[in-house]
Short mmCIF file of C-alpha atoms in Angstrom, two decimals:
data_model
loop_
_atom_site.label_atom_id
_atom_site.label_comp_id
_atom_site.label_asym_id
_atom_site.label_seq_id
_atom_site.Cartn_x
_atom_site.Cartn_y
_atom_site.Cartn_z
CA MET A 1 93.61 10.85 -3.38
CA SER A 2 90.33 9.35 -4.47
CA HIS A 3 89.69 8.44 -8.12
CA THR A 4 89.36 11.36 -10.53
CA TYR A 5 87.48 11.46 -13.81
CA ASP A 6 88.14 12.87 -17.27
CA PHE A 7 84.48 13.72 -17.82
CA VAL A 8 82.15 15.09 -15.16
CA VAL A 9 78.46 15.95 -15.49
CA ALA A 10 76.88 18.31 -12.95
CA ALA A 11 73.05 18.62 -12.75
CA ASN A 12 70.63 19.50 -9.94
CA ARG A 13 69.53 15.83 -9.74
CA LEU A 14 71.34 12.58 -10.01
CA PRO A 15 70.02 10.37 -12.85
CA VAL A 16 68.41 7.93 -10.34
CA ASP A 17 65.40 7.85 -7.94
CA ARG A 18 65.46 6.05 -4.60
CA VAL A 19 62.92 3.17 -4.54
CA THR A 20 61.76 0.85 -1.82
CA GLY A 21 61.21 -2.79 -2.82
CA GLU A 22 58.33 -5.01 -1.65
CA GLU A 23 60.38 -6.33 1.22
CA GLY A 24 61.41 -2.88 2.38
CA ASN A 25 64.86 -2.97 0.86
CA GLU A 26 65.99 0.34 -0.69
CA GLY A 27 67.65 0.68 -4.07
CA TRP A 28 67.96 3.07 -7.03
CA ARG A 29 66.06 3.18 -10.32
CA ARG A 30 67.28 5.04 -13.36
CA SER A 31 65.22 8.16 -13.96
CA PRO A 32 63.33 8.49 -17.26
CA GLY A 33 64.21 11.46 -19.37
CA GLY A 34 66.29 12.69 -22.36
CA LEU A 35 69.20 14.04 -20.39
CA VAL A 36 69.80 10.68 -18.63
CA THR A 37 69.60 8.87 -21.96
CA ALA A 38 71.99 11.26 -23.66
CA MET A 39 74.52 11.10 -20.84
CA ASP A 40 74.28 7.34 -20.76
CA ALA A 41 75.42 7.28 -24.37
CA VAL A 42 78.14 9.85 -23.84
CA MET A 43 79.49 8.28 -20.66
CA ARG A 44 79.61 4.73 -22.08
CA GLY A 45 83.29 4.00 -22.74
CA ARG A 46 84.46 7.18 -20.92
CA ASP A 47 85.92 7.64 -17.51
CA GLY A 48 82.95 9.68 -16.28
CA ALA A 49 81.00 10.67 -13.16
CA TRP A 50 77.75 12.54 -12.42
CA VAL A 51 77.45 15.07 -9.58
CA GLY A 52 73.93 15.87 -8.30
CA TRP A 53 71.44 15.75 -5.43
CA ALA A 54 70.07 12.30 -4.55
CA GLY A 55 66.48 13.60 -3.85
CA ASP A 56 66.31 13.35 -0.05
CA PRO A 57 67.22 16.04 2.55
CA GLY A 58 70.11 15.67 4.88
CA GLU A 59 73.37 13.73 4.54
CA ALA A 60 74.19 12.61 1.04
CA PRO A 61 74.82 8.90 0.40
CA ALA A 62 78.43 7.83 -0.30
CA PRO A 63 79.40 7.90 -4.01
CA PHE A 64 78.12 4.75 -5.78
CA ASP A 65 77.94 3.03 -9.16
CA ASP A 66 74.70 2.60 -11.11
CA ALA A 67 74.84 0.45 -14.20
CA GLY A 68 78.38 1.54 -14.89
CA MET A 69 77.74 5.22 -14.18
CA GLN A 70 79.70 6.73 -11.17
CA LEU A 71 77.31 8.90 -9.09
CA HIS A 72 78.56 11.49 -6.62
CA PRO A 73 75.66 12.79 -4.43
CA VAL A 74 75.66 16.42 -3.14
CA PRO A 75 73.79 17.00 0.17
CA LEU A 76 70.91 19.51 0.53
CA SER A 77 69.25 20.36 3.79
CA GLU A 78 65.44 20.88 4.17
CA GLN A 79 66.05 24.62 4.33
CA GLU A 80 68.18 24.55 1.18
CA ILE A 81 65.55 22.59 -0.73
CA ALA A 82 63.02 25.28 0.28
CA ASP A 83 65.32 28.26 -0.41
CA TYR A 84 67.68 27.21 -3.31
CA TYR A 85 65.35 24.81 -5.17
CA GLU A 86 61.71 25.68 -4.51
CA GLY A 87 62.58 29.32 -3.76
CA HIS A 88 65.26 30.89 -5.95
CA SER A 89 65.33 28.28 -8.75
CA ASN A 90 61.61 27.79 -9.15
CA ASP A 91 59.90 30.85 -7.70
CA THR A 92 62.44 33.48 -8.84
CA LEU A 93 64.44 32.22 -11.91
CA TRP A 94 61.77 29.95 -13.53
CA PRO A 95 59.09 32.69 -13.83
CA VAL A 96 61.55 35.31 -15.12
CA TYR A 97 63.01 32.82 -17.63
CA HIS A 98 59.44 31.90 -18.85
CA ASP A 99 58.30 35.44 -19.77
CA VAL A 100 56.97 36.30 -16.23
CA ILE A 101 53.73 34.26 -16.86
CA ILE A 102 53.43 34.56 -13.09
CA THR A 103 55.03 37.16 -10.88
CA PRO A 104 58.46 36.06 -9.57
CA THR A 105 59.37 36.35 -5.88
CA PHE A 106 62.71 37.98 -4.95
CA LYS A 107 64.29 37.06 -1.60
CA ARG A 108 67.82 37.81 -0.49
CA SER A 109 67.91 34.68 1.70
CA TRP A 110 67.01 32.56 -1.34
CA ARG A 111 69.87 34.08 -3.33
CA GLY A 112 72.23 33.33 -0.50
CA ALA A 113 71.13 29.66 -0.45
CA TYR A 114 71.47 29.48 -4.31
CA ARG A 115 75.09 30.82 -4.03
CA ALA A 116 75.95 28.35 -1.21
CA VAL A 117 74.58 25.33 -3.07
CA ASN A 118 76.24 26.31 -6.34
CA LYS A 119 79.55 26.58 -4.45
CA ARG A 120 79.03 23.07 -3.02
CA PHE A 121 78.41 21.70 -6.53
CA ALA A 122 81.50 23.51 -7.89
CA GLN A 123 83.65 22.07 -5.08
CA ALA A 124 82.28 18.55 -5.66
CA CYS A 125 83.22 18.80 -9.37
CA ALA A 126 86.64 20.25 -8.59
CA ASP A 127 87.34 17.37 -6.13
CA ILE A 128 86.72 14.57 -8.65
CA ALA A 129 87.83 16.07 -12.04
CA ALA A 130 91.18 14.86 -13.38
CA GLU A 131 93.76 17.36 -14.69
CA GLY A 132 92.39 18.98 -17.85
CA ALA A 133 89.01 17.19 -17.54
CA THR A 134 85.79 18.27 -19.28
CA VAL A 135 83.01 19.31 -16.87
CA TRP A 136 79.50 19.74 -18.37
CA VAL A 137 77.20 21.77 -16.10
CA HIS A 138 73.37 21.61 -16.74
CA ASP A 139 70.56 24.12 -16.33
CA TYR A 140 69.29 27.16 -14.53
CA GLN A 141 69.80 25.75 -10.99
CA LEU A 142 73.59 25.87 -11.40
CA GLN A 143 74.32 29.12 -13.20
CA LEU A 144 77.08 30.19 -10.74
CA VAL A 145 79.03 26.90 -10.90
CA PRO A 146 81.04 27.64 -14.09
CA GLN A 147 82.85 30.66 -12.61
CA MET A 148 83.17 29.13 -9.13
CA LEU A 149 84.67 26.00 -10.74
CA ARG A 150 87.06 28.03 -12.85
CA GLU A 151 88.41 29.81 -9.75
CA LEU A 152 89.01 26.40 -8.17
CA ARG A 153 90.27 24.60 -11.28
CA PRO A 154 91.38 26.85 -14.22
CA ASP A 155 92.81 23.77 -15.96
CA LEU A 156 89.34 22.39 -16.70
CA ARG A 157 87.32 22.61 -19.91
CA ILE A 158 83.89 23.86 -18.68
CA GLY A 159 80.57 23.78 -20.56
CA TRP A 160 77.10 24.79 -19.54
CA PHE A 161 73.75 24.02 -21.21
CA ASN A 162 70.42 25.72 -20.52
CA HIS A 163 67.43 23.41 -20.92
CA ILE A 164 64.89 26.25 -20.44
CA PRO A 165 64.58 29.57 -22.36
CA PHE A 166 66.89 32.46 -21.62
CA PRO A 167 64.77 35.65 -21.15
CA ALA A 168 64.85 38.87 -23.13
CA VAL A 169 67.03 41.60 -21.58
CA GLU A 170 63.94 43.56 -20.46
CA LEU A 171 62.85 40.61 -18.27
CA PHE A 172 66.28 39.54 -17.19
CA ALA A 173 66.71 43.15 -15.99
CA GLN A 174 64.30 42.44 -13.12
CA LEU A 175 66.58 39.97 -11.45
CA PRO A 176 68.50 41.14 -8.38
CA GLY A 177 72.01 39.85 -8.79
CA ARG A 178 71.70 39.73 -12.61
CA GLU A 179 75.44 40.61 -13.03
CA GLU A 180 76.37 37.72 -10.70
CA ILE A 181 74.53 35.25 -12.89
CA LEU A 182 76.11 36.54 -16.09
CA GLU A 183 79.61 36.43 -14.53
CA GLY A 184 78.86 32.91 -13.20
CA LEU A 185 77.99 31.70 -16.66
CA LEU A 186 80.98 33.34 -18.31
CA GLY A 187 83.17 30.97 -16.24
CA ALA A 188 82.35 28.38 -18.94
CA ASP A 189 84.25 28.01 -22.27
CA PHE A 190 81.08 27.26 -24.20
CA LEU A 191 77.39 28.02 -23.29
CA GLY A 192 74.72 25.98 -25.12
CA PHE A 193 71.09 27.14 -25.54
CA GLN A 194 67.97 25.59 -27.05
CA ARG A 195 67.41 28.34 -29.64
CA THR A 196 69.51 30.99 -31.37
CA GLU A 197 67.17 33.60 -29.79
CA ASP A 198 68.10 32.39 -26.27
CA ALA A 199 71.82 32.63 -27.01
CA GLY A 200 71.16 36.12 -28.44
CA ASN A 201 69.30 37.17 -25.26
CA PHE A 202 72.27 36.09 -23.18
CA LEU A 203 74.78 37.93 -25.34
CA ARG A 204 72.71 41.14 -25.31
CA ALA A 205 72.48 40.98 -21.45
CA VAL A 206 76.30 40.52 -21.28
CA ARG A 207 76.81 43.53 -23.54
CA GLN A 208 74.32 45.63 -21.55
CA TYR A 209 75.11 44.74 -17.96
CA LEU A 210 78.79 43.78 -17.99
CA ASP A 211 79.81 46.19 -20.86
CA LEU A 212 81.91 43.50 -22.50
CA ASP A 213 82.84 43.22 -26.19
CA VAL A 214 80.64 40.71 -28.07
CA THR A 215 81.51 39.80 -31.68
CA GLY A 216 79.06 37.41 -33.29
CA ASP A 217 78.51 34.67 -30.73
CA VAL A 218 81.78 35.23 -28.85
CA VAL A 219 82.30 37.25 -25.67
CA ASP A 220 85.77 38.68 -25.26
CA LEU A 221 86.98 38.67 -21.62
CA GLY A 222 90.47 39.80 -22.47
CA GLU A 223 92.41 36.82 -21.04
CA ARG A 224 89.97 34.36 -22.78
CA GLN A 225 86.84 34.09 -24.92
CA VAL A 226 83.45 32.44 -24.30
CA ARG A 227 81.16 31.24 -27.06
CA ALA A 228 77.34 31.05 -26.71
CA ALA A 229 75.25 29.28 -29.37
CA ALA A 230 72.17 27.13 -30.00
CA VAL A 231 72.47 23.35 -29.69
CA PRO A 232 68.83 22.16 -29.52
CA ILE A 233 68.30 19.07 -27.41
CA SER A 234 66.39 15.98 -28.72
CA ILE A 235 65.23 12.50 -27.76
CA ASP A 236 66.40 8.87 -27.86
CA VAL A 237 64.73 8.12 -31.17
CA GLU A 238 65.97 4.46 -31.54
CA GLY A 239 65.11 3.58 -27.96
CA LEU A 240 61.63 5.05 -28.18
CA ARG A 241 60.96 3.42 -31.59
CA GLU A 242 61.90 0.04 -30.12
CA ILE A 243 59.39 0.58 -27.30
CA VAL A 244 56.51 1.80 -29.52
CA GLU A 245 56.95 -0.91 -32.13
CA SER A 246 56.75 -3.71 -29.52
CA ASP A 247 53.66 -5.92 -29.71
CA SER A 248 52.67 -5.14 -26.13
CA VAL A 249 52.65 -1.37 -26.65
CA GLN A 250 50.77 -1.62 -29.99
CA ALA A 251 48.20 -3.83 -28.29
CA ARG A 252 47.92 -1.30 -25.43
CA ALA A 253 47.36 1.52 -28.03
CA ARG A 254 44.45 -0.45 -29.49
CA GLU A 255 43.10 -1.04 -26.03
CA ILE A 256 43.15 2.67 -25.17
CA ARG A 257 41.11 3.43 -28.29
CA GLU A 258 38.62 0.70 -27.31
CA GLN A 259 38.37 2.00 -23.69
CA LEU A 260 37.36 5.41 -25.14
CA GLY A 261 34.74 3.79 -27.38
CA ASN A 262 36.76 3.77 -30.57
CA PRO A 263 36.20 7.48 -31.33
CA GLU A 264 36.92 9.01 -34.75
CA LYS A 265 39.71 11.19 -33.29
CA ILE A 266 41.69 11.06 -30.03
CA LEU A 267 43.32 14.30 -29.01
CA LEU A 268 46.11 14.10 -26.44
CA GLY A 269 47.97 16.51 -24.12
CA VAL A 270 50.91 15.39 -22.01
CA ASP A 271 52.57 17.93 -19.73
CA ARG A 272 54.08 18.50 -16.39
CA LEU A 273 51.46 20.34 -14.31
CA ASP A 274 53.03 23.72 -14.84
CA TYR A 275 51.63 27.17 -15.62
CA THR A 276 54.07 27.51 -18.56
CA LYS A 277 52.48 24.55 -20.47
CA GLY A 278 49.30 26.28 -21.56
CA ILE A 279 47.02 23.51 -20.25
CA ARG A 280 44.28 25.96 -19.30
CA HIS A 281 44.30 27.60 -22.72
CA ARG A 282 44.07 24.20 -24.40
CA LEU A 283 41.16 23.06 -22.22
CA LYS A 284 39.37 26.38 -22.86
CA ALA A 285 39.74 25.87 -26.67
CA PHE A 286 38.53 22.27 -26.45
CA GLY A 287 35.51 23.22 -24.29
CA GLU A 288 34.58 25.98 -26.74
CA LEU A 289 34.88 23.67 -29.76
CA LEU A 290 32.47 21.27 -28.00
CA ALA A 291 30.09 24.20 -27.20
CA ASP A 292 30.28 25.41 -30.82
CA GLU A 293 29.50 21.85 -31.93
CA ARG A 294 32.56 21.86 -34.17
CA LEU A 295 33.74 18.85 -32.12
CA ASP A 296 31.35 16.09 -31.10
CA PRO A 297 31.98 14.60 -27.64
CA SER A 298 30.93 11.13 -28.86
CA LYS A 299 33.44 11.24 -31.81
CA HIS A 300 36.26 13.38 -30.50
CA LYS A 301 37.85 12.57 -27.13
CA LEU A 302 40.65 14.44 -25.26
CA ILE A 303 43.07 12.74 -22.92
CA GLN A 304 45.00 15.25 -20.73
CA VAL A 305 47.93 13.85 -18.73
CA ALA A 306 49.21 16.30 -16.12
CA THR A 307 52.24 14.89 -14.26
CA PRO A 308 52.46 16.15 -10.69
CA SER A 309 55.08 18.86 -10.27
CA ARG A 310 56.40 21.10 -7.49
CA GLU A 311 53.39 20.34 -5.36
CA ARG A 312 54.59 22.49 -2.41
CA VAL A 313 54.81 25.67 -4.47
CA LYS A 314 51.60 27.74 -4.15
CA ALA A 315 51.28 28.71 -7.87
CA TYR A 316 51.26 24.98 -8.73
CA MET A 317 48.59 24.18 -6.11
CA ASP A 318 46.41 26.97 -7.50
CA LEU A 319 46.91 25.79 -11.09
CA ARG A 320 45.86 22.22 -10.14
CA ASP A 321 42.64 23.56 -8.64
CA GLN A 322 41.82 25.69 -11.69
CA ILE A 323 42.51 22.83 -14.13
CA GLU A 324 40.37 20.35 -12.10
CA LEU A 325 37.48 22.83 -12.02
CA THR A 326 37.71 23.30 -15.82
CA VAL A 327 37.81 19.56 -16.39
CA GLY A 328 34.75 19.08 -14.21
CA ARG A 329 32.89 21.82 -15.98
CA ILE A 330 33.63 20.43 -19.48
CA ASN A 331 32.67 16.92 -18.50
CA GLY A 332 29.58 18.14 -16.72
CA ASP A 333 28.45 20.04 -19.82
CA PHE A 334 29.36 17.57 -22.62
CA SER A 335 29.73 13.99 -21.31
CA SER A 336 27.06 11.33 -21.44
CA ILE A 337 26.64 8.37 -19.05
CA GLY A 338 29.65 6.09 -19.34
CA ALA A 339 31.37 8.29 -21.95
CA THR A 340 33.37 11.27 -20.80
CA ALA A 341 34.42 13.91 -23.32
CA LEU A 342 37.68 14.56 -21.46
CA THR A 343 39.84 12.03 -19.58
CA TYR A 344 42.07 13.82 -17.06
CA LEU A 345 44.99 11.91 -15.48
CA HIS A 346 47.01 13.59 -12.77
CA ARG A 347 49.81 11.12 -12.28
CA SER A 348 52.97 9.82 -13.85
CA PHE A 349 53.19 6.96 -16.38
CA ASP A 350 56.07 4.76 -17.47
CA ARG A 351 57.60 5.04 -20.94
CA GLU A 352 55.62 2.09 -22.31
CA GLU A 353 52.25 3.59 -21.30
CA MET A 354 53.23 7.01 -22.67
CA ALA A 355 54.38 5.42 -26.00
CA ALA A 356 51.02 3.63 -26.18
CA MET A 357 49.13 6.91 -25.72
CA PHE A 358 51.24 8.60 -28.36
CA ALA A 359 50.52 5.68 -30.72
CA ALA A 360 46.80 5.81 -29.96
CA ALA A 361 46.39 9.59 -30.45
CA ASP A 362 45.45 11.06 -33.77
CA ILE A 363 46.25 14.63 -32.74
CA MET A 364 48.82 15.82 -30.21
CA LEU A 365 48.25 19.23 -28.53
CA VAL A 366 51.52 20.80 -27.36
CA THR A 367 50.55 24.42 -26.46
CA PRO A 368 53.04 25.88 -23.99
CA LEU A 369 53.04 29.63 -23.34
CA ARG A 370 56.89 29.36 -23.26
CA ASP A 371 59.09 26.26 -23.35
CA GLY A 372 62.80 25.78 -23.87
CA MET A 373 62.27 22.84 -26.29
CA ASN A 374 59.33 20.49 -25.37
CA LEU A 375 60.49 16.93 -26.02
CA VAL A 376 56.88 15.61 -25.86
CA ALA A 377 56.40 17.05 -29.34
CA LYS A 378 59.41 15.04 -30.62
CA GLU A 379 58.31 11.94 -28.76
CA TYR A 380 54.82 12.07 -30.43
CA VAL A 381 56.38 12.55 -33.87
CA THR A 382 58.51 9.39 -33.24
CA CYS A 383 55.61 7.26 -31.95
CA CYS A 384 52.45 8.30 -33.68
CA ALA A 385 50.79 6.81 -36.77
CA ASP A 386 51.96 8.02 -40.19
CA ASP A 387 48.90 10.26 -40.47
CA GLY A 388 49.15 11.68 -36.94
CA ALA A 389 48.96 15.53 -36.53
CA LEU A 390 50.82 17.85 -34.18
CA VAL A 391 49.34 21.18 -33.00
CA LEU A 392 52.37 23.10 -31.64
CA SER A 393 52.82 26.41 -29.99
CA GLU A 394 55.17 28.76 -31.73
CA PHE A 395 56.57 29.61 -28.25
CA ALA A 396 58.07 26.14 -27.82
CA GLY A 397 61.70 25.70 -28.90
CA ALA A 398 60.55 22.65 -30.91
CA ALA A 399 58.63 24.93 -33.27
CA THR A 400 61.92 26.16 -34.77
CA GLU A 401 62.64 22.58 -36.08
CA LEU A 402 59.03 21.19 -36.40
CA SER A 403 57.72 23.93 -38.71
CA ASP A 404 55.41 21.37 -40.41
CA ALA A 405 53.28 21.16 -37.31
CA TYR A 406 50.03 23.10 -37.10
CA LEU A 407 51.63 26.09 -35.36
CA CYS A 408 49.60 28.23 -33.05
CA ASN A 409 49.69 31.17 -30.62
CA PRO A 410 48.15 29.61 -27.43
CA HIS A 411 47.22 33.07 -26.06
CA ASP A 412 44.90 33.49 -29.12
CA ILE A 413 42.09 31.06 -28.20
CA ALA A 414 40.21 31.64 -31.49
CA GLY A 415 43.42 30.96 -33.45
CA LEU A 416 44.16 27.87 -31.33
CA LYS A 417 40.72 26.50 -32.06
CA GLN A 418 41.25 27.10 -35.78
CA GLN A 419 44.51 25.13 -35.79
CA ILE A 420 42.96 22.28 -33.78
CA MET A 421 40.17 22.04 -36.38
CA LYS A 422 42.69 22.23 -39.25
CA ALA A 423 44.48 19.21 -37.78
CA VAL A 424 41.13 17.36 -37.20
CA ASP A 425 39.84 18.07 -40.73
CA ALA A 426 43.12 17.84 -42.68
CA PRO A 427 43.06 15.06 -45.39
CA ALA A 428 45.22 12.04 -44.54
CA PRO A 429 47.73 12.62 -47.36
CA GLN A 430 48.46 16.12 -46.05
CA ARG A 431 48.92 14.87 -42.47
CA ARG A 432 51.18 12.12 -43.74
CA GLN A 433 53.34 14.50 -45.74
CA ARG A 434 53.78 16.87 -42.72
CA MET A 435 54.52 13.98 -40.35
CA ASP A 436 56.99 12.39 -42.69
CA SER A 437 58.97 15.61 -42.92
CA MET A 438 59.02 16.05 -39.11
CA ARG A 439 59.88 12.44 -38.46
CA SER A 440 62.96 12.62 -40.76
CA LEU A 441 64.13 15.71 -38.96
CA VAL A 442 63.78 14.21 -35.51
CA SER A 443 65.44 10.97 -36.60
CA GLU A 444 68.52 12.89 -37.89
CA ASN A 445 68.89 14.83 -34.63
CA SER A 446 68.68 12.26 -31.86
CA VAL A 447 69.71 13.06 -28.26
CA GLN A 448 72.95 11.15 -28.87
CA GLN A 449 73.68 13.46 -31.86
CA TRP A 450 72.84 16.46 -29.63
CA ALA A 451 75.41 15.43 -27.02
CA LYS A 452 78.05 14.83 -29.79
CA ASN A 453 77.33 18.26 -31.27
CA TYR A 454 77.53 19.94 -27.92
CA LEU A 455 80.76 18.28 -26.82
CA ALA A 456 82.33 19.07 -30.28
CA SER A 457 81.45 22.76 -29.80
CA LEU A 458 82.87 22.66 -26.26
CA ALA A 459 86.10 20.98 -27.48
CA ALA A 460 86.45 23.61 -30.23
CA ALA A 461 85.85 26.62 -27.95
CA PRO A 462 88.81 28.96 -27.51
CA LYS A 463 91.02 27.63 -24.68
CA ALA A 464 92.32 30.02 -21.98
CA PRO A 465 95.98 29.96 -21.18
CA SER A 466 96.32 27.49 -18.30
CA THR A 467 97.32 28.88 -14.96
CA GLN A 468 98.00 27.20 -11.62
CA ALA A 469 94.83 26.05 -9.87
CA ALA A 470 93.88 28.11 -6.88
CA SER A 471 95.00 26.46 -3.67
#
């Protein structure tokens, strides 16, 4: 039998991206992102493996080691990428879980692909998990894995964490196969969510659609119990501080200010190009503030980074067109020769460049219409100057913790404009006080601490009586 592991992580993607070197030789590069950083810290010194898709259609590469992390690729065909990932995960579940900002699409063939891929992930975990191992499943793409895995390996300790919101019962009700998802999740011993409200939404759905007894945050299945609670995710505070405090990043931050003509205030937005992020609302508010002459395009500059995302999904193509039209209109109306009011960047940047932008920005605009957490808010708090200011949507999970931000309802453009101006006009001591409070909070709750808290909750979850694994 091949090697088995005491700790297995399952996520849609492996923590690496395939890269081609200058001489055409292929290799792997560690993906940026909080989850990868957290798991790195957790897996160090453990006998662990990561199960996920390698990013290319067709046959999966053989299992391999990357910087001491054992990676076990799961294959996906072109059709499965279209149906399971772009279809059911991102055109059915994602809209429903984000308050139906756009209308979800329901297709039975997509659900079938979702089920098949989840089964493949469950089998891959079952094959490499040691007796009594801990398996930590991540996110909305793999909601059926916990139950499928329990049927294959009842000896395992199984956890699941949702990185996005969990919808209110009234919205979840729309999903065909809603009971199947709830039953899939209840295969876990412990379910982690970003906010207490998300865990509450899940528990209400279980009570309503499965008619199970729920006491506090525990679901009683008779033969065992399942706990669902909030364990909000965070960032690698120390790693990011190290980057932002380096001489090269501080020099780049000064250079960014100079490139913009050393304005009085730099406003910054950093998002995936996604309709949940409220980019259009933010641009509308900024454009109106320029039109109202409450902001001066020679003194107040906005940088909007929109990282490409799901570019084959129609809703995302439409969004890109709308945003580019708005950017063009604002710059056409308010820019002067050689000095644009709004700098729009539709591409990805490395961690150093992002840290430099955070350090350069006086005001961060994080205005999602709905977000599980939004780590950009926490990254800005970690990187910015002591008198930086954060304008934050109350619909981001981060708002629960970062209550000293200038909180806004992004749907209310007048209210959003008011909060932006509050942040622009606030005296430096007030901004410092607010930032100091938020910075302390983020420092105490690093991504490493989040992983520890989650695994402690999983270890403490009620254990089912062990039975023989299914043959």
